[in-house]
C-alpha angles and dihedrals in degrees: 000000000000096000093040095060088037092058096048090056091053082054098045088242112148101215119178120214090229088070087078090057083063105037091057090047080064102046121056123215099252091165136046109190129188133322080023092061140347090274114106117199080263090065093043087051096054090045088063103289130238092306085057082058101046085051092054083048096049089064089055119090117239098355101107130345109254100189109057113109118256139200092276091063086250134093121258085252095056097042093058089035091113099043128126137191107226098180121037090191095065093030115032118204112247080256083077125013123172081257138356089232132063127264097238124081137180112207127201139195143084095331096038110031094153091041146252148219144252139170093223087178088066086051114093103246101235086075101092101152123002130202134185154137121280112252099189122215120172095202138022094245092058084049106046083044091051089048095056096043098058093252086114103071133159120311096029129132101202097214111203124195149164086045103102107113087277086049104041077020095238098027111260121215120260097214093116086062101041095042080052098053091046097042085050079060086247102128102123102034105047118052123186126210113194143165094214118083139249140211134235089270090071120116125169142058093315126153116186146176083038094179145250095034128247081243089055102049087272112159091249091076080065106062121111127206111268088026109140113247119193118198107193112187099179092053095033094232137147123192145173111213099224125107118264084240090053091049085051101052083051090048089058095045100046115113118232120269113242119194132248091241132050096184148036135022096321083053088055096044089047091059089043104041132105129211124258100275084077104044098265089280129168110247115173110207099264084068100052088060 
């Protein structure tokens, strides 16, 4: 997602987060891959392979665009022409795919105006809604460490902030916390909203990216210990259960954030940088206005 709106910056491209909603309305989930299911990449290549996948995608209409060129002089149709799945189990026919939607959700609301990401396709699917109490760490590091130690219990959200590329600065990723909560066997019954990222490895009910960022005067920044937090999946909402006049009393008495690092490059990218709805990218103040 990061490199994607990153790129579409670089291209002038003004390329709205919600897009993703509808491009995954369009694109069903034909794979699940490790640590979402058993199955490694090998399996999936000797399934077929990702070619096998694009040809299932080709017969549907509006998931991806099968006749544009590409690099090898031919279209995206002709070069997977040939492709097979060889093992519906790995890689289920678009008759029936894992699910008729895409892996991949943007969720919006008070804590995310500006939106944020899951992999709803490494969440179990009998988690429909969650909801929790808020668990604060203003680091990685405070929250892997309360995690280990048992402080993180049922019925938690671990909220994560100041770690966005201002806050990290450079956005670290958040696979030590959530590999914790699922190898606790808590999977199901802890969820995490960051602004930090994650990888490809997370599982769980992980949100990340939330924007704008704790370090930019995002409303994570707001959130208190024992807050009610609901994740809605179907509706693609995430909220924070306290009054707008309430958000505002704690937005006047929030201190300022005040970076890592006080010199050098990374003192520099801190002041520049944008939060993850826009790919992490550097803006100097003539091209906000």
């Amino acid at each position: 997602m990061l490199h994607t709106l990153a790129i579409a910056n670089e291209a002038e491209i003004d390329y709205d987060l919600r897009r993703v909603n509808e491009i995954a309305k369009r694109v069903p989930y034909l794979s699940k891959i490790a640590p979402s299911s058993a199955y490694s990449m090998h399996d999936v290549h000797e399934a077929g392979g990702v070619s096998a996948i694009i040809r299932e995608l080709c017969d549907i209409e509006g998931a991806i665009h099968p006749d544009r060129p590409t690099v090898t002089g031919k279209t995206l149709r002709e070069n997977v022409a040939e492709a097979k799945i060889h093992n519906e189990e790995v890689i289920h026919p678009k008759e029936n795919p894992y699910s008729p939607v895409g892996g991949l959700s943007i969720l919006y609301g008070n804590i995310a105006p500006e939106g944020s990401v899951i992999k709803v396709g490494g969440v179990d699917p009998s988690v429909q809604v969650f909801k929790g109490k808020a668990i604060c760490f203003d680091s990685h590091d405070e929250a892997v460490a309360a995690i280990d130690n048992h402080t993180v219990q049922k019925g938690h959200v671990v909220v994560i902030r100041y770690e966005g590329p201002k806050g990290g600065p450079g956005m670290p990723e958040m696979l030590a916390p959530t590999s914790s909560i699922v190898g606790r066997g808590l999977g199901k019954d802890v969820a995490l909203i960051t602004d930090g990222r994650f990888s490809g490895a997370t599982r769980g009910i992980a949100v990340g990216h939330i924007s704008p960022e704790a370090a930019a005067g995002g409303p994570l920044g707001l959130v208190n210990d024992g807050d009610e937090i609901i994740i809605d999946l179907p509706n693609r909402t995430l909220n924070l259960q306290v009054s707008e006049e309430e958000l505002a009393t704690r937005a006047q008495e929030r201190p300022k954030f005040r970076s890592k690092v006080k010199k050098g490059w990374l003192a520099r990218y801190t002041a520049l940088v944008t939060s993850a709805n826009t790919g992490g990218i550097m803006r100097v103040p003539d091209e906000e206005e």
